[in-house]
CSV table of C-alpha atoms and ligand atoms in Angstrom, one decimal:
chain,number,residue,atom,x,y,z
A,1,MET,CA,36.5,259.2,147.7
A,2,ASP,CA,33.7,259.5,145.5
A,3,GLU,CA,31.3,255.8,145.8
A,4,ILE,CA,31.3,254.0,142.3
A,5,VAL,CA,28.3,254.2,140.5
A,6,VAL,CA,28.0,251.2,137.6
A,7,HIS,CA,25.2,252.0,134.8
A,8,LYS,CA,24.4,249.7,132.1
A,9,PHE,CA,23.2,250.5,128.8
A,10,GLY,CA,22.2,248.3,126.8
A,11,GLY,CA,21.4,247.6,122.8
A,12,SER,CA,17.7,249.3,123.2
A,13,CYS,CA,20.2,252.9,124.6
A,14,LEU,CA,21.9,252.2,121.4
A,15,ARG,CA,20.0,252.9,118.5
A,16,ASP,CA,22.0,255.8,116.9
A,17,GLY,CA,24.3,258.4,117.5
A,18,ASN,CA,21.6,260.6,119.2
A,19,ASP,CA,22.0,258.4,122.3
A,20,ILE,CA,24.9,258.8,123.0
A,21,ASP,CA,25.2,262.3,123.2
A,22,GLN,CA,22.2,261.0,126.1
A,23,ILE,CA,24.5,258.6,127.8
A,24,ALA,CA,27.3,261.8,128.2
A,25,ASP,CA,24.7,263.3,129.4
A,26,ILE,CA,23.1,261.0,131.8
A,27,ILE,CA,27.3,260.7,132.4
A,28,ARG,CA,28.0,264.3,133.1
A,29,THR,CA,24.9,265.1,135.5
A,30,SER,CA,26.1,261.0,137.8
A,31,GLU,CA,26.5,261.2,141.1
A,32,GLY,CA,29.6,259.6,142.1
A,33,ARG,CA,32.5,258.0,140.3
A,34,PRO,CA,30.5,255.9,137.0
A,35,ILE,CA,31.7,253.5,135.4
A,36,ILE,CA,29.8,252.0,132.2
A,37,VAL,CA,28.9,248.7,131.1
A,38,VAL,CA,27.0,248.2,127.0
A,39,SER,CA,26.3,245.6,125.2
A,40,ALA,CA,26.2,245.7,121.6
A,41,LEU,CA,24.6,248.2,119.3
A,42,TRP,CA,20.8,247.6,119.2
A,43,GLY,CA,20.2,244.8,116.5
A,44,MET,CA,24.0,243.6,116.1
A,45,THR,CA,23.7,240.5,118.2
A,46,ASP,CA,21.4,239.3,116.3
A,47,ARG,CA,23.0,239.8,112.8
A,48,LEU,CA,26.3,238.3,114.4
A,49,ILE,CA,24.1,235.3,115.6
A,50,ARG,CA,22.8,235.1,111.8
A,51,ALA,CA,26.4,235.7,110.1
A,52,SER,CA,27.9,232.6,112.1
A,53,ARG,CA,25.3,230.7,110.8
A,54,GLU,CA,25.6,231.8,107.2
A,55,PRO,CA,29.7,232.8,106.7
A,56,ARG,CA,29.2,232.9,103.2
A,57,TYR,CA,27.8,236.4,103.0
A,58,ALA,CA,31.0,237.4,105.5
A,59,SER,CA,32.4,239.9,102.8
A,60,ARG,CA,28.6,241.9,103.3
A,61,LEU,CA,28.6,241.6,106.9
A,62,VAL,CA,31.9,242.7,107.5
A,63,GLN,CA,31.1,245.7,105.3
A,64,ASP,CA,28.1,246.7,106.4
A,65,LEU,CA,29.6,246.1,110.3
A,66,THR,CA,32.3,248.3,109.6
A,67,TYR,CA,29.7,251.1,108.3
A,68,GLN,CA,27.0,251.2,110.8
A,69,HIS,CA,29.5,251.8,113.3
A,70,LEU,CA,31.1,254.7,111.8
A,71,ARG,CA,28.1,255.9,111.4
A,72,PHE,CA,27.7,255.7,115.2
A,73,ALA,CA,30.9,256.8,115.8
A,74,PRO,CA,32.3,259.5,112.8
A,75,GLY,CA,36.4,259.0,112.9
A,76,LEU,CA,36.6,255.8,114.9
A,77,ASP,CA,38.8,254.5,112.6
A,78,THR,CA,41.3,257.0,112.5
A,79,GLY,CA,40.5,258.4,115.7
A,80,GLU,CA,43.0,256.9,119.1
A,81,PHE,CA,40.8,253.4,119.3
A,82,GLY,CA,41.4,252.9,115.7
A,83,GLU,CA,43.8,250.3,115.5
A,84,LEU,CA,41.6,248.1,118.1
A,85,PHE,CA,38.5,248.6,115.7
A,86,LYS,CA,40.4,247.7,112.9
A,87,ASN,CA,41.4,244.4,115.1
A,88,VAL,CA,38.0,243.6,115.9
A,89,ILE,CA,37.1,243.7,112.3
A,90,SER,CA,39.8,241.5,111.2
A,91,GLY,CA,39.1,239.3,113.6
A,92,ILE,CA,35.4,238.6,113.0
A,93,SER,CA,36.8,238.2,109.2
A,94,LYS,CA,39.4,236.0,110.7
A,95,GLU,CA,37.1,233.7,112.6
A,96,LEU,CA,34.2,234.2,109.8
A,97,LEU,CA,36.5,232.7,107.1
A,98,LYS,CA,37.4,229.4,109.3
A,99,LEU,CA,33.4,229.1,110.0
A,100,SER,CA,33.0,228.8,106.0
A,101,SER,CA,35.5,226.4,105.5
A,102,GLY,CA,33.3,224.0,107.4
A,103,GLU,CA,35.6,224.2,110.6
A,104,GLU,CA,33.3,224.4,113.3
A,105,SER,CA,33.8,226.1,116.3
A,106,LEU,CA,32.4,227.1,119.4
A,107,ARG,CA,35.4,229.5,120.2
A,108,SER,CA,35.5,231.3,116.6
A,109,GLU,CA,31.5,231.9,117.3
A,110,ASN,CA,31.5,232.9,120.4
A,111,LEU,CA,34.3,235.5,119.2
A,112,ILE,CA,32.4,236.4,116.9
A,113,LEU,CA,29.3,237.4,119.0
A,114,ALA,CA,31.6,239.0,121.9
A,115,ALA,CA,33.1,241.4,118.8
A,116,GLY,CA,29.2,243.1,119.4
A,117,GLU,CA,29.8,244.0,122.6
A,118,ARG,CA,33.9,244.9,121.6
A,119,LEU,CA,32.5,247.3,118.9
A,120,SER,CA,30.3,249.0,121.4
A,121,ALA,CA,32.3,249.8,123.7
A,122,LEU,CA,34.6,251.4,121.5
A,123,ALA,CA,32.4,253.7,119.5
A,124,VAL,CA,30.9,254.4,122.6
A,125,ALA,CA,34.1,255.3,124.4
A,126,HIS,CA,35.1,257.3,120.9
A,127,ARG,CA,31.9,259.7,120.9
A,128,LEU,CA,32.3,260.6,124.6
A,129,ARG,CA,36.0,261.3,124.0
A,130,ARG,CA,34.5,264.0,120.8
A,131,SER,CA,31.8,265.1,123.8
A,132,GLY,CA,34.1,266.0,126.1
A,133,ILE,CA,34.5,263.7,128.4
A,134,GLU,CA,38.5,262.8,127.9
A,135,ASP,CA,39.2,259.8,130.1
A,136,ALA,CA,36.8,257.4,128.9
A,137,HIS,CA,38.8,254.5,127.3
A,138,PRO,CA,36.9,250.8,126.2
A,139,VAL,CA,37.9,247.9,128.1
A,140,GLY,CA,37.1,244.0,127.2
A,141,ALA,CA,35.9,241.5,130.1
A,142,GLU,CA,38.0,238.9,129.3
A,143,ASP,CA,41.0,241.1,129.0
A,144,ILE,CA,41.1,242.0,132.4
A,145,GLY,CA,40.1,238.7,133.8
A,146,LEU,CA,36.5,238.4,134.2
A,147,ARG,CA,35.4,234.7,134.8
A,148,LEU,CA,32.6,233.1,134.1
A,149,LYS,CA,31.5,229.6,135.2
A,150,GLY,CA,31.5,227.1,132.1
A,151,ILE,CA,33.3,226.1,129.4
A,152,GLY,CA,31.9,228.2,126.2
A,153,ARG,CA,28.6,229.1,127.5
A,154,ALA,CA,27.8,230.2,131.2
A,155,LYS,CA,24.8,230.5,133.1
A,156,GLU,CA,26.4,233.8,135.2
A,157,ILE,CA,29.6,234.8,136.4
A,158,ASP,CA,32.6,233.6,139.1
A,159,ILE,CA,32.4,236.0,141.2
A,160,ASP,CA,35.2,234.8,143.8
A,161,ALA,CA,37.5,233.8,140.6
A,162,SER,CA,36.7,237.1,139.2
A,163,SER,CA,37.5,238.6,142.2
A,164,VAL,CA,41.2,237.2,142.8
A,165,ASN,CA,41.9,237.7,138.7
A,166,LEU,CA,40.3,240.9,137.8
A,167,ASP,CA,42.7,243.9,136.8
A,168,ARG,CA,41.3,246.2,138.4
A,169,GLN,CA,44.3,249.1,137.8
A,170,VAL,CA,42.9,249.6,134.3
A,171,LEU,CA,39.6,250.8,135.9
A,172,VAL,CA,40.7,254.2,136.4
A,173,GLY,CA,39.3,257.6,134.7
A,174,LEU,CA,35.8,256.4,132.7
A,175,PRO,CA,36.1,252.4,131.9
A,176,ILE,CA,33.7,251.5,128.6
A,177,LEU,CA,33.4,248.2,129.8
A,178,THR,CA,32.5,245.3,127.6
A,179,GLY,CA,28.9,242.9,129.2
A,180,TRP,CA,27.9,239.5,128.1
A,181,PHE,CA,31.0,237.6,128.1
A,182,GLY,CA,34.6,236.9,130.2
A,183,GLU,CA,36.4,234.3,129.8
A,184,GLY,CA,35.4,230.8,130.8
A,185,ASP,CA,37.2,227.5,133.1
A,186,ASP,CA,39.3,226.4,129.7
A,187,GLY,CA,40.6,230.0,129.6
A,188,ASN,CA,39.1,230.7,126.6
A,189,ILE,CA,36.1,233.6,125.9
A,190,ALA,CA,32.7,232.9,127.2
A,191,LEU,CA,29.3,233.9,126.9
A,192,LEU,CA,26.4,234.6,128.7
A,193,THR,CA,22.9,233.9,128.1
A,194,ARG,CA,21.1,236.3,125.6
A,195,GLY,CA,21.0,240.0,127.5
A,196,GLY,CA,23.6,238.9,129.9
A,197,SER,CA,25.1,242.1,130.1
A,198,ASP,CA,22.6,243.3,133.2
A,199,HIS,CA,24.1,240.3,134.5
A,200,SER,CA,28.2,241.8,134.0
A,201,ALA,CA,27.0,245.0,135.2
A,202,ALA,CA,26.2,243.0,138.4
A,203,ALA,CA,29.0,241.7,138.8
A,204,PHE,CA,31.4,244.6,138.2
A,205,ALA,CA,29.0,246.5,140.1
A,206,ASN,CA,30.2,243.7,143.3
A,207,LEU,CA,33.5,243.4,142.2
A,208,MET,CA,34.0,247.2,142.4
A,209,ASN,CA,32.2,247.4,145.6
A,210,ALA,CA,29.8,250.1,144.1
A,211,SER,CA,27.0,251.5,145.9
A,212,LYS,CA,24.7,251.3,143.2
A,213,LEU,CA,23.8,249.7,139.8
A,214,ILE,CA,21.3,251.8,137.2
A,215,LEU,CA,20.3,249.5,134.6
A,216,TRP,CA,19.1,252.3,131.8
A,217,LYS,CA,16.3,250.5,129.9
A,218,ASP,CA,13.7,251.7,127.4
A,219,VAL,CA,10.5,251.4,130.3
A,220,ASP,CA,9.9,253.2,133.0
A,221,GLY,CA,10.6,250.1,135.5
A,222,ILE,CA,9.1,246.7,135.8
A,223,LYS,CA,5.3,246.9,135.9
A,224,GLN,CA,3.0,245.2,138.0
A,225,LEU,CA,1.7,243.5,134.4
A,226,ASN,CA,3.9,243.3,131.3
A,227,PRO,CA,1.6,245.2,128.9
A,228,ARG,CA,2.8,242.6,126.3
A,229,TRP,CA,-1.1,241.2,128.3
A,230,GLY,CA,-3.2,244.6,127.0
A,231,ILE,CA,-3.2,246.5,129.9
A,232,GLU,CA,-1.0,249.4,131.3
A,233,THR,CA,-0.6,249.4,134.8
A,234,PRO,CA,2.1,251.2,137.0
A,235,ALA,CA,5.8,250.5,137.8
A,236,ILE,CA,6.6,248.9,140.8
A,237,PRO,CA,8.6,251.3,143.0
A,238,TYR,CA,10.3,248.7,145.3
A,239,LEU,CA,11.2,245.4,144.5
A,240,GLY,CA,13.1,242.4,147.0
A,241,TYR,CA,16.0,240.5,144.9
A,242,GLY,CA,14.4,237.5,145.5
A,243,GLN,CA,10.6,238.9,143.5
A,244,ALA,CA,12.9,240.6,141.4
A,245,ALA,CA,14.8,236.9,140.4
A,246,GLU,CA,11.3,235.2,140.4
A,247,LEU,CA,9.9,237.7,137.9
A,248,SER,CA,12.7,237.5,135.7
A,249,MET,CA,11.7,233.8,134.9
A,250,HIS,CA,8.8,234.7,133.2
A,251,GLY,CA,7.8,236.1,129.9
A,252,THR,CA,10.0,238.8,128.4
A,253,PRO,CA,11.5,240.3,131.9
A,254,VAL,CA,13.1,243.2,132.0
A,255,ILE,CA,15.9,242.0,133.3
A,256,HIS,CA,18.2,239.2,133.0
A,257,PRO,CA,17.5,236.3,135.1
A,258,ALA,CA,20.6,236.2,137.2
A,259,THR,CA,21.0,239.9,137.1
A,260,VAL,CA,20.2,240.2,140.9
A,261,PHE,CA,22.7,237.4,142.5
A,262,PRO,CA,25.9,239.2,142.7
A,263,LEU,CA,24.4,241.9,144.4
A,264,ILE,CA,23.0,239.7,147.3
A,265,ASP,CA,25.3,239.6,149.6
A,266,GLU,CA,26.3,243.2,149.6
A,267,GLY,CA,22.7,244.6,149.2
A,268,ILE,CA,23.8,246.8,146.2
A,269,PRO,CA,20.8,248.1,145.4
A,270,ILE,CA,19.5,248.4,141.4
A,271,GLU,CA,17.5,251.0,140.1
A,272,ILE,CA,15.5,250.7,136.8
A,273,LYS,CA,15.4,253.8,134.7
A,274,ASN,CA,13.9,255.1,131.7
A,275,PHE,CA,17.2,256.1,129.4
A,276,HIS,CA,14.2,258.1,127.2
A,277,ASN,CA,13.1,260.2,130.1
A,278,PRO,CA,16.0,260.4,132.4
A,279,ASN,CA,14.4,262.6,135.6
A,280,SER,CA,11.4,260.5,135.5
A,281,SER,CA,10.6,259.5,139.2
A,282,VAL,CA,9.2,256.5,138.1
A,283,SER,CA,11.6,254.1,138.0
A,284,THR,CA,12.2,250.3,139.8
A,285,ILE,CA,14.1,250.0,143.2
A,286,ILE,CA,15.2,246.5,143.9
A,287,GLY,CA,16.8,245.6,146.9
A,288,PRO,CA,17.1,243.3,150.0
A,289,ASP,CA,13.7,241.6,150.7
A,290,ILE,CA,11.5,243.0,152.6
A,291,VAL,CA,8.3,241.1,154.0
A,292,THR,CA,4.8,242.3,152.5
A,293,ASP,CA,1.2,241.3,152.6
A,294,GLU,CA,1.0,243.4,149.8
A,295,ILE,CA,0.6,241.6,146.1
A,296,VAL,CA,3.7,243.6,144.3
A,297,ALA,CA,3.3,242.2,140.7
A,298,ILE,CA,1.9,239.0,138.2
A,299,GLY,CA,4.7,237.5,135.8
A,300,CYS,CA,3.5,235.1,133.0
A,301,GLN,CA,5.1,232.4,130.8
A,302,PRO,CA,2.9,230.8,128.1
A,303,GLY,CA,3.9,227.1,127.1
A,304,VAL,CA,4.9,224.7,130.1
A,305,ALA,CA,5.7,221.2,129.9
A,306,ILE,CA,5.1,218.6,132.8
A,307,ILE,CA,7.3,215.5,133.3
A,308,THR,CA,6.1,213.0,135.1
A,309,ASP,CA,7.6,209.8,136.0
A,310,ASN,CA,7.4,207.3,138.6
A,311,LYS,CA,10.6,205.8,138.2
A,312,PRO,CA,13.2,208.2,140.3
A,313,LEU,CA,14.6,211.5,138.4
A,314,SER,CA,17.6,210.4,135.8
A,315,SER,CA,20.3,212.1,136.2
A,316,ASP,CA,21.5,212.6,133.0
A,317,LEU,CA,18.6,214.4,132.8
A,318,LEU,CA,18.9,216.7,135.2
A,319,LEU,CA,22.8,217.1,134.5
A,320,GLU,CA,22.2,218.3,130.9
A,321,ILE,CA,19.4,220.9,132.4
A,322,GLU,CA,21.6,222.2,134.6
A,323,ARG,CA,25.0,221.8,130.9
A,324,LEU,CA,21.9,224.3,129.3
A,325,GLY,CA,21.4,226.3,131.8
A,326,ILE,CA,17.6,225.8,132.1
A,327,THR,CA,16.0,226.6,135.1
A,328,PRO,CA,12.6,224.3,135.9
A,329,TRP,CA,10.1,226.2,137.7
A,330,LEU,CA,9.4,222.6,139.8
A,331,VAL,CA,11.9,219.5,140.5
A,332,LYS,CA,9.9,217.4,143.0
A,333,SER,CA,11.2,213.9,143.5
A,334,THR,CA,10.4,211.8,146.2
A,335,PRO,CA,9.7,207.7,146.0
A,336,GLU,CA,6.7,207.3,144.4
A,337,GLU,CA,6.8,210.0,141.5
A,338,PHE,CA,9.0,212.6,140.1
A,339,ARG,CA,7.9,215.4,137.9
A,340,ILE,CA,9.8,218.7,136.4
A,341,ILE,CA,8.1,221.6,134.9
A,342,LEU,CA,9.7,223.8,133.1
A,343,PRO,CA,9.3,226.0,129.5
A,344,LYS,CA,7.5,224.0,126.7
A,345,HIS,CA,10.3,225.5,123.9
A,346,GLU,CA,13.2,223.7,126.4
A,347,LEU,CA,11.8,220.3,125.5
A,348,ASP,CA,13.4,219.8,122.2
A,349,ASN,CA,16.7,220.1,123.5
A,350,LEU,CA,15.8,217.3,126.3
A,351,GLU,CA,13.8,214.9,124.5
A,352,ASN,CA,17.1,212.5,124.2
A,353,PHE,CA,16.6,212.3,128.1
A,354,VAL,CA,13.5,212.2,128.9
A,355,SER,CA,11.2,209.2,129.9
A,356,GLY,CA,7.9,209.3,131.6
A,357,LYS,CA,4.8,210.8,130.3
A,358,ILE,CA,4.5,214.6,129.4
A,359,GLU,CA,1.8,217.3,129.5
A,360,PHE,CA,1.7,220.4,128.2
A,361,LYS,CA,-0.8,223.4,129.8
A,362,THR,CA,-1.0,227.1,129.0
A,363,ALA,CA,1.4,228.7,131.0
A,364,ILE,CA,2.0,229.2,134.4
A,365,ILE,CA,1.6,232.4,136.3
A,366,SER,CA,3.7,233.8,139.4
A,367,ILE,CA,1.6,235.4,141.6
A,368,LEU,CA,4.5,237.7,143.8
A,369,GLY,CA,3.5,238.7,147.3
A,370,ASN,CA,0.2,237.2,149.7
A,371,PRO,CA,-2.7,236.0,147.1
A,372,ASP,CA,-4.4,235.6,149.9
A,373,ILE,CA,-7.8,234.3,148.8
A,374,PRO,CA,-8.3,231.1,147.3
A,375,ILE,CA,-7.3,231.0,143.6
A,376,GLU,CA,-9.2,228.3,141.4
A,377,HIS,CA,-5.8,227.1,139.5
A,378,GLU,CA,-3.6,223.8,140.4
A,379,LEU,CA,-1.3,225.1,142.6
A,380,ILE,CA,2.2,224.3,141.9
A,381,SER,CA,4.4,226.1,144.8
A,382,THR,CA,4.5,228.4,147.0
A,383,ASN,CA,7.5,230.5,149.1
A,384,GLU,CA,8.1,233.7,150.7
A,385,TYR,CA,8.5,235.4,147.3
A,386,ALA,CA,5.4,234.1,145.1
A,387,THR,CA,3.2,231.6,144.3
A,388,ARG,CA,3.0,229.7,141.3
A,389,ILE,CA,-0.1,228.5,139.6
A,390,ILE,CA,-0.6,226.5,136.5
A,391,VAL,CA,-3.6,227.4,133.7
A,392,GLU,CA,-5.0,225.6,131.2
A,393,THR,CA,-7.5,228.0,129.1
A,394,ASN,CA,-7.7,229.4,125.8
A,395,GLN,CA,-8.3,232.6,126.2
A,396,LEU,CA,-5.1,233.6,128.3
A,397,HIS,CA,-5.0,237.1,128.1
A,398,GLU,CA,-8.1,237.5,129.5
A,399,THR,CA,-6.9,235.2,132.0
A,400,ILE,CA,-4.5,237.2,133.2
A,401,ARG,CA,-6.1,240.4,133.4
A,402,GLU,CA,-9.1,239.1,135.4
A,403,LEU,CA,-6.5,237.8,137.3
A,404,TYR,CA,-4.5,241.2,137.6
A,405,HIS,CA,-7.9,243.0,138.5
A,406,SER,CA,-9.0,240.4,141.0
A,407,LEU,CA,-6.2,240.5,142.8
A,408,PHE,CA,-5.0,244.5,142.6
A,409,SER,CA,-8.6,245.6,143.4
A,410,ARG,CA,-8.9,243.6,146.8
A,411,GLN,CA,-5.5,245.1,147.9
A,412,ASP,CA,-7.1,248.9,147.0
A,413,CYS,CA,-10.3,248.4,148.6
A,414,LYS,CA,-8.2,247.0,151.6
B,501,LIG,N1,24.4,241.6,123.0
B,501,LIG,C1,23.7,240.3,123.8
B,501,LIG,C2,22.2,240.0,123.1
B,501,LIG,O1,21.8,240.8,122.9
B,501,LIG,C3,23.8,240.3,125.5
B,501,LIG,C4,22.9,241.6,126.0
B,501,LIG,O2,22.1,242.3,125.3
B,501,LIG,O3,22.9,241.6,127.2
B,501,LIG,O4,21.8,238.9,123.8
B,502,MG,MG1,22.1,242.7,123.0
C-alpha cells in the first residue's frame, strides 16, 4: 500500500481561486497517498472573530461570506456539496442570532469560528472535483471524533483519545480535513489557539501513520533569522523537533508552537515548502534531533515580563497560566525565590494572580545550537536545544543583527 503523505494548506495558500489549481497540481504529482488538511480561506478567521464580537452586522457578514466562498468555488451551492454548504451558512446565522440576543456562549462563538474551516474544506473539495480529482471529499474533524485536550479552547489534540475514537473509515479517497478544531473533553466543539491547523495536520499524520507531513507556506522554509529584523538569511535545511519547538515559541513563528509534538515518537518528518515555488530545492525539514556544534538559528520575542517573589509560587497563578495555554520561558522555584518569565502581553490576563515584583525587558533571544562564545547579555537558561538570553536595549533591530553576524560569521570561519 502507498504510504500516506499529509499536505496542509493554510490561509496563505487559499487567497483566490487560482490557488486551488496549484493545490490540484501539487496533489496530482504528490508521492504516496495524499491527505489534505486545510484552514479557513485567507482573512476569514479574522472576519469571523469580528463578527462574533459585533453580531449585529450578522446578515451582511453572512452575505459576504457566501459570496466569497462562491467566488472561490463557483457552483458550490448547487453542486454535490450544496446542502452541506447551505447548512454551514445557516448555522453561522443561527449562532450569530443567539449571540446578538445577548446570550453569551463560548460554544456559539466556537461554532462560528470553526465554520471558516468547514467552508474552506467544502470549497476546496468542490474545486478539486471540478478539476478532475473525483474522490476529493470534505471531512469535519469534530464529526469523525478528533479529540482535543480541554473544554472550549485547547492547547493540543489528545492523540490517545483520538486514536481510539477516530472514524478512519471515512478517510478514503482524498479527504479534505478541517484543521483547528475538534471535540473537547465535554463533548462540545473546542478550538486550538490561532494558527493551530499546523498542529491538527501533525496529529492526523500521527493518527494515519503517515510517512511525512508537508506544510505548504508562503516562504521557503524557516529562515536562520526572521526577515522582520531587516536582513535576509538562508532557510535552515534541517531542524530537530526540539529546536523547531523552541523557535516557534518566539515572535511570528512560521509554524504553530504545538506542531511537532504528535510527530516525535514516530519520528515522522515535516517538510516546510513554498506554495508559490513548489519545485524549489530550498525547504526546511524537521525531524529527530541531532547533536551539533553549529549555530542553527536565532529567535527573538520582543516584550518580556519577569515576575519575582520571595514567597513560594502561587498555585493559582500556575493554574491560570496552564488554563490560558501560556508557555512561560522560565519557571524557577527555590526556597528563597520564585521567578517566572513570560511574554509581556500575557500579563494582562494574569493581573489578578500576580504578586511580587514585575519587571519589563526589551526582548528574549534564543540562540539555537551551541554559542561557544561569551555573550554579554543576561543568560536565563541553556539546554541541548537553545540558549536563552534577555536583552535590554532601545535598538533591538541592531542588537539582533549584530548578534546574528557575530555568531554566524564565526561559524563560517571555522
Ligand atoms: N484559521 C485559524 C486561524 O487563522 C487556524 C489556522 O489558520 O491554522 O488562526
Ligand atoms: Mg488561518
